[in-house]
Amino acid sequence: MSNYSKRTNSGPRKFDDSSKTGSQQDLLALLRKIDGSSYGAYKRAIGEWDFGGFKVYLDRVQSDPYAPPSSLRITADPSKMGLPPETLTTPDQRVATGDFLIRAFGDAIRRHDGRPALSIVRTTQEILDRSAAVVTPERVELRMQVQLPARGRTIQGRQAATIFEDELPDAVGEAFDFWSPEARDYLDDLLRHIRTYEDHVALTRALRDNDWVAFVNDNAILPRRSGVSQLPLEDGVPFESPESLRRSVVLPHAGVVEGMAIPPGITLIVGGGYHGKSTVLSAIQRGVYAHIPGDGRELVAALPEAVKIRAADGRPITKVDVSPFINHLPTGADTRAFSTQNASGSTSQAASIVEALGLRSPLLLIDEDTSATNLMIRDERMRELVSAAQEPITPLIDRIQGLATASQANPTPTSLILVMGGSGAYLDVADLVLQMDSYRCEDVTDRADQVCAALPRVRSDIPGFPALTQRAPEKSRSAADRPKTRTSGLDTITLDREAIDVSDVEQIVDQGQTEAIAWAVRGVLEKLADGNRPLADLLEELQQQLDQSGLDALTKFGARRYPAFLARPRMVDVAAAVNRYRPLQIKDV
């Protein structure tokens, strides 16, 4: 039998894809030897190759030159890399170190002359737990892809050898060197990255310790370069907190930090158009994540389970109790377990609020620009013209105080931060009113109270907030012979033939999160759901699995072994995708 192939029991000859071991020189010799062979001969390179200072694992070889690239891992000993203990000791340090190494390796391969054959996940402004890096005190592993070269379907083995002789070792030598004298500044950059992450974690902890829902530090740069860029705006106006809200917090590395601490309750952000209202809210909604040094929002934090709520015309709703906001529909549909495949703006936003409350989210973020007007407000004239018997919508303005106030039915009140520029009705119910003026923030709560006293309105507050029905997903199974799981950007997940539109879930910030959510939805609905446990309990179990095994836990739900392009999602965002899955079946519990 040839060294290049083997005969299976069924007869056809295949290239040997059994795992090999050897040195770098063995791999280079193999690649040069198969130069000119058919593409399948690349499978002979599958295995573990010792490059001296690091090891290379070629785990999967693409079936042909036009298929997705081959899977590659690199492992190294942290002590030989020169990584000090303060980069590896705690889980937070390991997450930040992994994030930094991904960025550094990506920069190194992009500096390679020509078009690099290697590719690693692209990062965002957020520091996230990503599957492309697995960091422990004993081992550093980076996962990536390599495009093995060919002319047509004929192997270019000598060209492939240069990848493993030059491109890969050069990138590793650049990204993994923290011990040489020339790497002093590089190590300082890593330590700064870790300290930035640790400070944000500590700031998030301080929110709960001090009973705050959000914090924006003085001198933060909140404006972004454009509506499609998360890079900081050059010459952006530094944030300055109102004196009445300025608080200080002591962080492990930044020391004493001052900024605006937002207390629980109902907070309005008001002001003229283009003065920075939505910019502040956007920074707060992304404050559930840490940001890289130089982003400008490093010390902006919100409660980790905060949920941005918006209208989403056309989204599906499955047995959601929207009765606090929608009742006596002309169709006679039961709004205590309401379902539709094509929700209106108001109904979709009402459902999103109720779904977030079902997950015990402590903070809702709402911008009137992305809200359904008829769910937000109904003025006196419209109430006079259209009677309550004719109007099925109870606007948020009537429910908001009951939502934010503890009661027997609502023992854990929910705070809200709302951007409002067109309606003064919410001034009556606000605990705190902030005004943005040319990106300058002012506490105008007292002035707002004076306006309300001078221009009173008829109040229609509904006391309390009703207890919500728990929703238990039933187990689902893929109807496809070969289940397919795909994602597109931040917006779309496809499970077999069913597309889940998550474009309105604004706190998904990384494509890797979208892919991880796709596998998590499969896991929740096909493995964990049983029709008896509420969705919140299923997500708690999923969270525990991710805490224990990292993102590799998603391989149990169908993700490829050694996933290289996943990023850790929040459970509230996984829930949002589950709730937007059209075939979802819910059992009341």
Coordinates of C-alpha atoms in Angstrom, one line a residue:
M1 CA 0.0 0.0 0.0
S2 CA 1.3 3.5 -0.9
N3 CA 2.6 5.8 1.9
Y4 CA 0.2 8.4 0.5
S5 CA -3.1 6.4 0.6
K6 CA -5.0 3.6 2.2
R7 CA -7.7 1.2 1.1
T8 CA -10.9 1.1 3.1
N9 CA -13.0 -2.0 3.6
S10 CA -15.5 -0.6 1.1
G11 CA -12.8 -0.4 -1.6
P12 CA -12.1 3.2 -2.6
R13 CA -8.7 4.5 -2.0
K14 CA -8.3 7.5 0.3
F15 CA -5.4 9.5 1.5
D16 CA -4.2 8.6 5.0
D17 CA -5.8 11.0 7.4
S18 CA -4.6 9.3 10.6
S19 CA -2.9 11.6 13.1
K20 CA 0.8 11.9 12.7
T21 CA 3.6 13.2 15.0
G22 CA 6.9 14.7 14.1
S23 CA 9.1 17.7 14.0
Q24 CA 8.9 20.9 12.0
Q25 CA 11.4 19.4 9.5
D26 CA 9.3 16.3 9.1
L27 CA 6.2 18.4 8.3
L28 CA 8.2 20.5 5.8
A29 CA 9.6 17.4 4.1
L30 CA 6.1 15.9 3.8
L31 CA 4.7 19.0 2.2
R32 CA 7.5 19.2 -0.3
K33 CA 7.1 15.5 -1.1
I34 CA 3.4 15.8 -1.9
D35 CA 4.0 18.8 -4.2
G36 CA 1.9 18.2 -7.3
S37 CA -0.3 15.5 -5.8
S38 CA -4.1 15.8 -5.7
Y39 CA -5.5 18.0 -3.0
G40 CA -6.6 15.1 -0.7
A41 CA -2.9 14.3 0.0
Y42 CA -2.8 17.3 2.3
K43 CA -4.6 15.0 4.8
R44 CA -1.3 13.3 5.4
A45 CA -0.3 16.5 7.3
I46 CA -3.0 16.0 10.0
G47 CA -1.3 15.6 13.4
E48 CA 1.0 17.1 16.0
W49 CA 4.3 18.8 14.9
D50 CA 6.9 20.0 17.3
F51 CA 8.5 23.3 16.2
G52 CA 10.8 23.5 19.2
G53 CA 9.4 26.4 21.1
F54 CA 5.8 25.6 20.3
K55 CA 3.7 22.8 18.8
V56 CA 1.4 22.9 15.8
Y57 CA -1.7 20.7 15.5
L58 CA -3.3 20.4 12.1
D59 CA -6.7 19.1 13.2
R60 CA -8.7 19.2 10.0
V61 CA -7.7 19.6 6.3
Q62 CA -10.2 21.2 3.9
S63 CA -11.7 18.8 1.4
D64 CA -10.7 20.9 -1.6
P65 CA -9.2 24.4 -2.2
Y66 CA -12.6 26.0 -2.4
A67 CA -13.9 24.6 0.9
P68 CA -13.5 26.5 4.2
P69 CA -9.8 26.7 5.3
S70 CA -8.1 24.0 7.4
S71 CA -8.1 24.1 11.2
L72 CA -4.9 24.8 13.0
R73 CA -3.8 25.1 16.7
I74 CA -0.6 26.4 18.2
T75 CA 0.4 25.6 21.8
A76 CA 3.2 26.8 23.9
D77 CA 4.5 26.8 27.5
P78 CA 3.7 30.1 29.2
S79 CA 6.9 30.1 31.1
K80 CA 8.9 29.7 27.9
M81 CA 7.0 32.6 26.4
G82 CA 8.0 34.8 29.4
L83 CA 4.5 35.3 30.7
P84 CA 4.6 36.4 34.3
P85 CA 2.2 35.0 37.0
E86 CA 0.1 38.2 37.0
T87 CA -1.0 37.3 33.4
L88 CA -2.2 33.8 34.3
T89 CA -3.3 33.5 37.9
T90 CA -7.0 34.4 37.9
P91 CA -9.7 33.6 35.3
D92 CA -10.0 37.4 34.5
Q93 CA -6.3 37.6 33.8
R94 CA -6.5 34.6 31.5
V95 CA -9.4 36.0 29.6
A96 CA -7.6 39.3 29.0
T97 CA -4.3 37.6 28.1
G98 CA -6.1 35.4 25.6
D99 CA -7.9 38.4 24.1
F100 CA -4.5 40.3 23.8
L101 CA -2.7 37.3 22.2
I102 CA -5.5 37.0 19.5
R103 CA -5.0 40.6 18.7
A104 CA -1.3 40.4 18.6
F105 CA -1.2 37.3 16.5
G106 CA -3.7 38.8 14.1
D107 CA -1.6 41.9 13.7
A108 CA 1.5 39.8 13.1
I109 CA 0.1 37.7 10.3
R110 CA -1.5 40.8 8.7
R111 CA 2.0 42.4 8.6
H112 CA 3.2 39.4 6.5
D113 CA 4.2 40.3 2.9
G114 CA 1.4 39.5 0.5
R115 CA -1.8 37.8 1.3
P116 CA -1.4 35.8 4.5
A117 CA -2.5 32.1 4.4
L118 CA -3.2 32.1 8.1
S119 CA -6.3 33.7 9.6
I120 CA -7.4 34.2 13.2
V121 CA -10.7 35.7 14.5
R122 CA -11.0 39.4 14.1
T123 CA -11.6 41.3 17.3
T124 CA -13.8 44.3 18.3
Q125 CA -13.4 47.1 20.8
E126 CA -14.6 44.8 23.5
I127 CA -12.4 42.4 25.6
L128 CA -14.2 39.1 25.4
D129 CA -13.7 35.5 26.2
R130 CA -13.0 34.0 22.8
S131 CA -12.5 30.4 21.8
A132 CA -9.5 31.3 19.6
A133 CA -7.4 31.5 22.8
V134 CA -7.3 29.0 25.6
V135 CA -5.0 30.2 28.4
T136 CA -4.1 28.2 31.5
P137 CA -1.1 28.5 33.8
E138 CA 0.3 25.4 32.0
R139 CA -0.5 26.1 28.4
V140 CA -1.4 28.8 25.9
E141 CA -3.3 27.7 22.8
L142 CA -4.3 29.7 19.8
R143 CA -6.8 28.4 17.2
M144 CA -6.9 29.6 13.7
Q145 CA -7.3 28.6 10.1
V146 CA -4.8 28.1 7.2
Q147 CA -5.6 28.1 3.5
L148 CA -3.4 25.4 2.1
P149 CA -2.3 26.4 -1.4
A150 CA -3.2 24.7 -4.7
R151 CA -3.3 25.3 -8.4
G152 CA -6.7 24.1 -9.3
R153 CA -6.9 20.9 -7.3
T154 CA -3.2 20.2 -7.4
I155 CA -1.2 20.7 -4.3
Q156 CA 1.5 23.4 -4.2
G157 CA 3.4 21.7 -1.5
R158 CA 6.6 23.8 -1.6
Q159 CA 4.5 27.0 -1.2
A160 CA 2.7 25.3 1.7
A161 CA 6.1 24.5 3.3
T162 CA 6.9 28.2 3.3
I163 CA 3.8 28.9 5.4
F164 CA 5.2 26.6 8.1
E165 CA 8.8 27.6 7.6
D166 CA 8.4 31.3 7.5
E167 CA 4.9 32.8 8.0
L168 CA 3.8 30.8 11.0
P169 CA 7.1 30.8 13.0
D170 CA 7.5 34.6 12.3
A171 CA 4.0 35.3 13.6
V172 CA 4.5 33.1 16.7
G173 CA 7.9 34.6 17.4
E174 CA 6.4 38.0 17.3
A175 CA 3.2 37.3 19.3
F176 CA 4.6 34.9 21.9
D177 CA 7.8 36.7 22.8
F178 CA 7.5 38.3 26.3
W179 CA 11.0 37.5 27.5
S180 CA 13.5 39.2 25.2
P181 CA 14.9 42.6 26.1
E182 CA 13.1 44.0 23.0
A183 CA 9.7 42.8 24.4
R184 CA 9.6 45.0 27.4
D185 CA 7.1 47.5 25.9
Y186 CA 5.1 44.6 24.5
L187 CA 4.8 43.0 27.9
D188 CA 3.7 46.4 29.3
D189 CA 1.0 46.6 26.7
L190 CA -0.3 43.1 27.8
L191 CA -0.2 44.1 31.5
R192 CA -2.1 47.3 30.6
H193 CA -4.7 45.2 28.7
I194 CA -5.2 42.9 31.7
R195 CA -5.4 45.8 34.2
T196 CA -8.0 47.5 32.1
Y197 CA -10.1 44.4 32.1
E198 CA -9.6 43.8 35.8
D199 CA -10.6 47.4 36.6
H200 CA -13.8 47.0 34.6
V201 CA -14.6 43.8 36.4
A202 CA -14.1 45.6 39.7
L203 CA -16.2 48.6 38.6
T204 CA -19.0 46.2 37.7
R205 CA -18.8 44.6 41.1
A206 CA -18.8 48.1 42.7
L207 CA -22.2 48.8 41.0
R208 CA -23.9 46.2 43.1
D209 CA -21.9 47.0 46.2
N210 CA -23.0 50.6 46.0
D211 CA -26.5 50.0 44.7
W212 CA -25.9 51.7 41.3
V213 CA -27.1 50.6 37.9
A214 CA -24.5 52.3 35.8
F215 CA -21.4 54.4 36.0
V216 CA -19.7 56.8 33.5
N217 CA -16.3 58.0 34.5
D218 CA -15.2 61.6 34.1
N219 CA -13.1 62.2 31.0
A220 CA -14.6 59.2 29.2
I221 CA -14.8 59.7 25.4
L222 CA -18.3 58.5 24.5
P223 CA -18.8 59.7 20.9
R224 CA -17.8 57.3 18.1
R225 CA -16.4 58.2 14.7
S226 CA -19.6 57.3 12.8
G227 CA -22.8 55.3 13.1
V228 CA -21.0 52.3 11.7
S229 CA -17.8 52.5 13.7
Q230 CA -17.0 51.8 17.3
L231 CA -13.7 53.6 17.2
P232 CA -13.5 56.7 19.4
L233 CA -14.1 60.1 17.8
E234 CA -11.0 62.2 17.6
D235 CA -11.4 65.4 19.6
G236 CA -14.6 64.0 21.2
V237 CA -15.8 66.0 24.1
P238 CA -14.7 64.3 27.4
F239 CA -17.6 63.4 29.7
E240 CA -18.0 65.4 32.9
S241 CA -20.4 64.1 35.5
P242 CA -22.9 66.5 37.2
E243 CA -21.7 67.4 40.7
S244 CA -24.9 66.0 42.2
L245 CA -24.2 62.5 40.8
R246 CA -20.4 62.5 41.1
R247 CA -19.2 59.5 43.1
S248 CA -15.8 57.9 43.5
V249 CA -14.8 54.3 43.4
V250 CA -11.4 52.7 44.2
L251 CA -10.2 50.3 41.5
P252 CA -7.3 47.9 41.7
H253 CA -5.1 49.6 39.1
A254 CA -6.7 53.0 38.2
G255 CA -7.0 53.9 41.9
V256 CA -9.6 56.5 42.8
V257 CA -11.9 57.1 39.8
E258 CA -14.7 59.7 39.8
G259 CA -17.7 59.7 37.6
M260 CA -21.5 59.7 37.3
A261 CA -23.2 57.0 39.3
I262 CA -26.8 56.4 38.2
P263 CA -29.0 55.1 41.1
P264 CA -31.8 52.6 40.8
G265 CA -35.2 53.9 39.6
I266 CA -36.3 55.8 36.5
T267 CA -33.7 57.9 34.8
L268 CA -34.5 60.2 31.8
I269 CA -31.8 61.5 29.4
V270 CA -33.2 64.5 27.6
G271 CA -31.9 67.3 25.4
G272 CA -32.1 68.6 21.9
G273 CA -31.3 66.5 18.8
Y274 CA -27.6 65.7 18.1
H275 CA -26.6 66.8 21.6
G276 CA -25.5 63.3 22.8
K277 CA -28.5 61.7 24.4
S278 CA -28.3 58.4 22.5
T279 CA -24.5 58.5 22.7
V280 CA -24.7 58.2 26.4
L281 CA -27.2 55.5 26.3
S282 CA -25.2 53.6 23.7
A283 CA -22.1 53.8 25.9
I284 CA -24.1 52.5 28.9
Q285 CA -25.6 49.6 26.9
R286 CA -22.1 48.5 25.8
G287 CA -20.9 49.0 29.4
V288 CA -21.9 45.4 30.1
Y289 CA -18.5 44.6 28.4
A290 CA -14.9 45.7 29.1
H291 CA -13.2 47.8 26.4
I292 CA -9.6 47.8 25.2
P293 CA -7.2 50.5 26.4
G294 CA -7.7 53.7 24.3
D295 CA -11.3 53.0 23.5
G296 CA -12.5 55.9 25.7
R297 CA -15.2 53.8 27.4
E298 CA -12.9 51.6 29.6
L299 CA -14.5 52.8 32.8
V300 CA -18.2 52.9 31.7
A301 CA -20.1 50.1 33.3
A302 CA -23.7 48.8 33.5
L303 CA -25.2 45.9 35.4
P304 CA -24.2 42.8 33.4
E305 CA -27.8 41.7 32.8
A306 CA -29.0 45.1 31.5
V307 CA -31.2 44.8 28.4
K308 CA -31.7 47.3 25.6
I309 CA -35.3 47.2 24.5
R310 CA -36.6 48.4 21.1
A311 CA -39.4 47.8 18.7
A312 CA -38.9 45.0 16.1
D313 CA -41.7 44.8 13.6
G314 CA -42.2 41.3 12.2
R315 CA -40.5 39.3 15.0
P316 CA -42.3 36.2 16.2
I317 CA -43.8 35.9 19.7
T318 CA -44.6 32.6 21.4
K319 CA -47.0 32.5 24.4
V320 CA -45.8 35.7 26.1
D321 CA -47.9 37.4 28.7
V322 CA -48.2 40.8 27.1
S323 CA -51.4 41.7 29.1
P324 CA -49.7 44.4 31.1
F325 CA -49.4 46.3 27.9
I326 CA -51.8 44.7 25.4
N327 CA -55.3 43.6 26.2
H328 CA -58.8 42.9 24.7
L329 CA -57.5 42.5 21.1
P330 CA -60.2 42.8 18.5
T331 CA -59.3 39.3 17.3
G332 CA -60.1 37.9 20.8
A333 CA -56.5 36.5 21.2
D334 CA -55.5 35.7 24.7
T335 CA -52.8 38.3 25.5
R336 CA -51.8 36.4 28.7
A337 CA -50.2 33.8 26.4
F338 CA -49.9 35.8 23.1
S339 CA -48.4 34.3 20.0
T340 CA -47.9 35.8 16.5
Q341 CA -45.5 35.2 13.7
N342 CA -45.5 38.9 12.7
A343 CA -45.6 41.3 15.6
S344 CA -46.3 45.0 15.3
G345 CA -43.8 47.5 16.7
S346 CA -45.8 48.0 19.9
T347 CA -46.5 44.3 20.5
S348 CA -42.9 43.4 19.8
Q349 CA -41.6 45.9 22.2
A350 CA -44.1 44.9 24.9
A351 CA -43.0 41.3 24.4
S352 CA -39.3 42.2 24.7
I353 CA -40.0 44.0 28.0
V354 CA -41.9 41.1 29.4
E355 CA -39.2 38.6 28.2
A356 CA -36.5 40.6 29.9
L357 CA -38.5 40.8 33.1
G358 CA -38.9 37.0 33.0
L359 CA -35.1 36.7 33.0
R360 CA -35.0 39.1 36.1
S361 CA -33.1 41.8 34.2
P362 CA -32.5 44.6 36.7
L363 CA -32.1 47.4 34.1
L364 CA -34.0 48.2 30.9
L365 CA -32.5 50.7 28.4
I366 CA -34.9 52.4 26.0
D367 CA -34.4 55.1 23.3
E368 CA -37.6 56.7 22.0
D369 CA -36.0 56.8 18.5
T370 CA -36.2 53.0 18.3
S371 CA -39.4 52.6 20.1
A372 CA -43.1 52.3 19.1
T373 CA -44.7 55.6 19.9
N374 CA -48.1 54.1 20.8
L375 CA -46.4 51.9 23.4
M376 CA -44.5 54.7 24.9
I377 CA -47.1 57.4 25.3
R378 CA -50.8 58.3 24.8
D379 CA -51.6 61.9 25.3
E380 CA -54.8 63.4 26.8
R381 CA -56.3 64.3 23.4
M382 CA -55.9 60.8 22.0
R383 CA -57.4 59.4 25.2
E384 CA -60.3 61.6 24.8
L385 CA -60.8 60.8 21.2
V386 CA -60.3 57.0 21.4
S387 CA -61.8 55.5 24.5
A388 CA -60.0 52.9 26.7
A389 CA -62.5 50.4 25.5
Q390 CA -61.4 50.9 21.9
E391 CA -57.7 51.0 22.6
P392 CA -56.0 47.7 23.5
I393 CA -52.6 49.2 24.3
T394 CA -51.6 50.3 27.8
P395 CA -48.6 52.6 27.3
L396 CA -45.4 52.3 29.2
I397 CA -46.0 55.7 30.8
D398 CA -48.9 54.2 32.7
R399 CA -47.0 51.1 33.8
I400 CA -43.5 52.4 34.5
Q401 CA -43.8 53.4 38.1
G402 CA -45.4 50.0 39.0
L403 CA -42.5 48.4 37.1
A404 CA -39.9 50.3 39.0
T405 CA -41.5 50.1 42.4
A406 CA -41.4 47.1 44.7
S407 CA -44.8 45.4 45.4
Q408 CA -46.1 42.0 46.5
A409 CA -46.4 40.9 42.8
N410 CA -43.2 42.6 41.8
P411 CA -40.7 42.1 44.8
T412 CA -37.7 42.9 42.6
P413 CA -38.3 46.2 40.9
T414 CA -36.7 47.0 37.6
S415 CA -34.8 50.2 36.9
L416 CA -35.0 52.0 33.5
I417 CA -32.9 54.5 31.7
L418 CA -34.8 56.2 28.9
V419 CA -33.8 58.7 26.2
M420 CA -36.7 61.1 25.6
G421 CA -36.6 64.1 23.4
G422 CA -40.2 64.5 22.3
S423 CA -42.5 63.8 25.2
G424 CA -42.6 65.5 28.6
A425 CA -45.0 63.0 30.1
Y426 CA -42.1 61.0 31.5
L427 CA -40.9 63.9 33.6
D428 CA -43.7 63.2 36.1
V429 CA -42.4 59.7 36.8
A430 CA -38.7 60.2 36.6
D431 CA -36.5 59.9 39.7
L432 CA -33.6 61.5 37.9
V433 CA -33.5 63.7 34.8
L434 CA -30.2 64.3 32.9
Q435 CA -29.9 66.9 30.1
M436 CA -27.3 66.7 27.4
D437 CA -26.2 70.0 25.9
S438 CA -23.4 69.8 23.3
Y439 CA -22.3 66.5 25.0
R440 CA -22.3 68.2 28.4
C441 CA -24.3 66.4 31.0
E442 CA -26.4 68.3 33.6
D443 CA -28.7 67.1 36.4
V444 CA -32.0 69.0 35.8
T445 CA -34.2 67.0 38.1
D446 CA -35.3 70.0 40.1
R447 CA -36.0 72.1 37.0
A448 CA -38.1 69.2 35.6
D449 CA -40.1 69.1 38.8
Q450 CA -40.8 72.8 38.4
V451 CA -41.9 72.3 34.8
C452 CA -44.3 69.5 35.9
A453 CA -45.7 71.8 38.6
A454 CA -46.2 74.7 36.2
L455 CA -47.6 72.5 33.4
P456 CA -49.4 69.6 35.1
R457 CA -50.9 66.7 33.1
V458 CA -53.7 64.3 33.9
R459 CA -51.9 61.2 35.4
S460 CA -53.0 57.7 34.5
D461 CA -50.6 55.6 36.5
I462 CA -51.5 52.0 37.2
P463 CA -50.2 50.9 40.6
G464 CA -48.1 47.8 40.9
F465 CA -47.1 45.4 38.2
P466 CA -48.7 41.9 37.7
A467 CA -46.8 38.7 38.3
L468 CA -45.8 37.1 35.0
T469 CA -46.3 33.5 33.9
Q470 CA -43.2 31.4 33.7
R471 CA -42.5 30.1 30.2
A472 CA -41.0 26.6 29.7
P473 CA -39.6 25.7 26.3
E474 CA -40.5 22.2 25.0
K475 CA -37.7 20.1 23.6
S476 CA -37.3 20.4 19.8
R477 CA -35.5 18.2 17.4
S478 CA -33.9 19.0 14.0
A479 CA -36.1 17.8 11.1
A480 CA -33.1 17.9 8.8
D481 CA -31.1 14.7 8.0
R482 CA -28.0 16.8 8.2
P483 CA -28.6 19.7 10.6
K484 CA -27.1 23.0 9.5
T485 CA -26.1 25.9 11.8
R486 CA -25.0 29.1 10.1
T487 CA -24.7 32.8 11.1
S488 CA -24.4 36.0 9.1
G489 CA -22.8 39.0 10.9
L490 CA -24.5 40.2 14.0
D491 CA -28.0 39.9 12.7
T492 CA -29.0 36.4 11.5
I493 CA -28.8 32.9 12.8
T494 CA -30.0 30.0 10.6
L495 CA -30.9 26.6 12.1
D496 CA -31.6 24.2 9.3
R497 CA -34.1 26.2 7.2
E498 CA -35.3 28.5 10.0
A499 CA -33.8 32.0 10.2
I500 CA -33.6 33.9 13.5
D501 CA -33.5 37.6 13.1
V502 CA -31.6 39.1 16.1
S503 CA -30.9 42.5 14.4
D504 CA -32.8 44.2 17.2
V505 CA -30.7 42.6 19.9
E506 CA -28.3 45.5 20.0
Q507 CA -26.0 44.2 22.8
I508 CA -24.6 41.4 20.6
V509 CA -21.4 43.1 19.6
D510 CA -19.2 40.4 18.1
Q511 CA -19.8 37.9 15.3
G512 CA -18.3 35.2 17.5
Q513 CA -21.2 35.8 19.9
T514 CA -23.7 35.3 17.2
E515 CA -22.1 32.0 16.3
A516 CA -22.0 30.9 19.9
I517 CA -25.6 31.9 20.4
A518 CA -26.6 29.7 17.4
W519 CA -25.1 26.6 19.1
A520 CA -26.5 27.7 22.5
V521 CA -30.0 27.9 21.0
R522 CA -29.5 24.3 19.7
G523 CA -28.3 23.2 23.1
V524 CA -31.1 24.8 25.0
L525 CA -33.9 23.6 22.8
E526 CA -32.6 20.2 21.7
K527 CA -30.6 19.1 24.8
L528 CA -31.7 21.0 27.9
A529 CA -35.4 21.8 27.4
D530 CA -38.0 19.4 28.8
G531 CA -41.2 21.4 28.9
N532 CA -41.0 21.7 32.7
R533 CA -38.2 24.1 33.5
P534 CA -38.5 27.8 32.8
L535 CA -36.1 29.3 30.2
A536 CA -34.3 31.2 33.0
D537 CA -33.4 27.8 34.6
L538 CA -32.2 26.3 31.3
L539 CA -29.9 29.3 30.8
E540 CA -28.5 29.0 34.3
E541 CA -27.5 25.4 33.5
L542 CA -26.0 26.5 30.2
Q543 CA -24.1 29.3 32.1
Q544 CA -22.7 26.7 34.5
Q545 CA -21.5 24.5 31.6
L546 CA -19.7 27.5 30.0
D547 CA -18.2 28.4 33.3
Q548 CA -16.9 24.9 33.8
S549 CA -15.7 24.0 30.3
G550 CA -15.5 27.4 28.5
L551 CA -16.8 27.8 25.0
D552 CA -15.7 24.2 24.2
A553 CA -18.9 23.2 26.0
L554 CA -20.8 24.2 22.9
T555 CA -19.2 21.2 21.0
K556 CA -21.8 19.0 22.9
F557 CA -24.5 20.8 20.9
G558 CA -22.8 20.4 17.5
A559 CA -20.1 23.0 17.3
R560 CA -16.9 21.8 15.6
R561 CA -14.2 20.4 17.9
Y562 CA -11.6 23.1 18.9
P563 CA -13.9 26.0 17.8
A564 CA -11.9 29.0 16.7
F565 CA -14.5 31.7 16.1
L566 CA -16.8 31.8 19.1
A567 CA -17.1 34.6 21.7
R568 CA -18.8 34.3 25.0
P569 CA -22.4 35.6 24.8
R570 CA -24.6 36.9 27.6
M571 CA -27.5 34.6 28.6
V572 CA -30.0 37.3 28.1
D573 CA -28.9 37.5 24.5
V574 CA -29.2 33.7 24.1
A575 CA -32.7 34.0 25.5
A576 CA -33.5 36.7 22.9
A577 CA -32.6 34.4 20.1
V578 CA -34.6 31.5 21.6
N579 CA -37.6 33.8 21.9
R580 CA -37.2 34.8 18.2
Y581 CA -37.1 31.2 17.0
R582 CA -40.3 30.7 15.0
P583 CA -40.9 27.0 15.7
L584 CA -40.5 27.6 19.5
Q585 CA -43.0 25.6 21.6
I586 CA -43.8 26.8 25.1
K587 CA -45.5 25.0 27.9
D588 CA -46.9 27.0 30.9
V589 CA -45.5 26.0 34.3

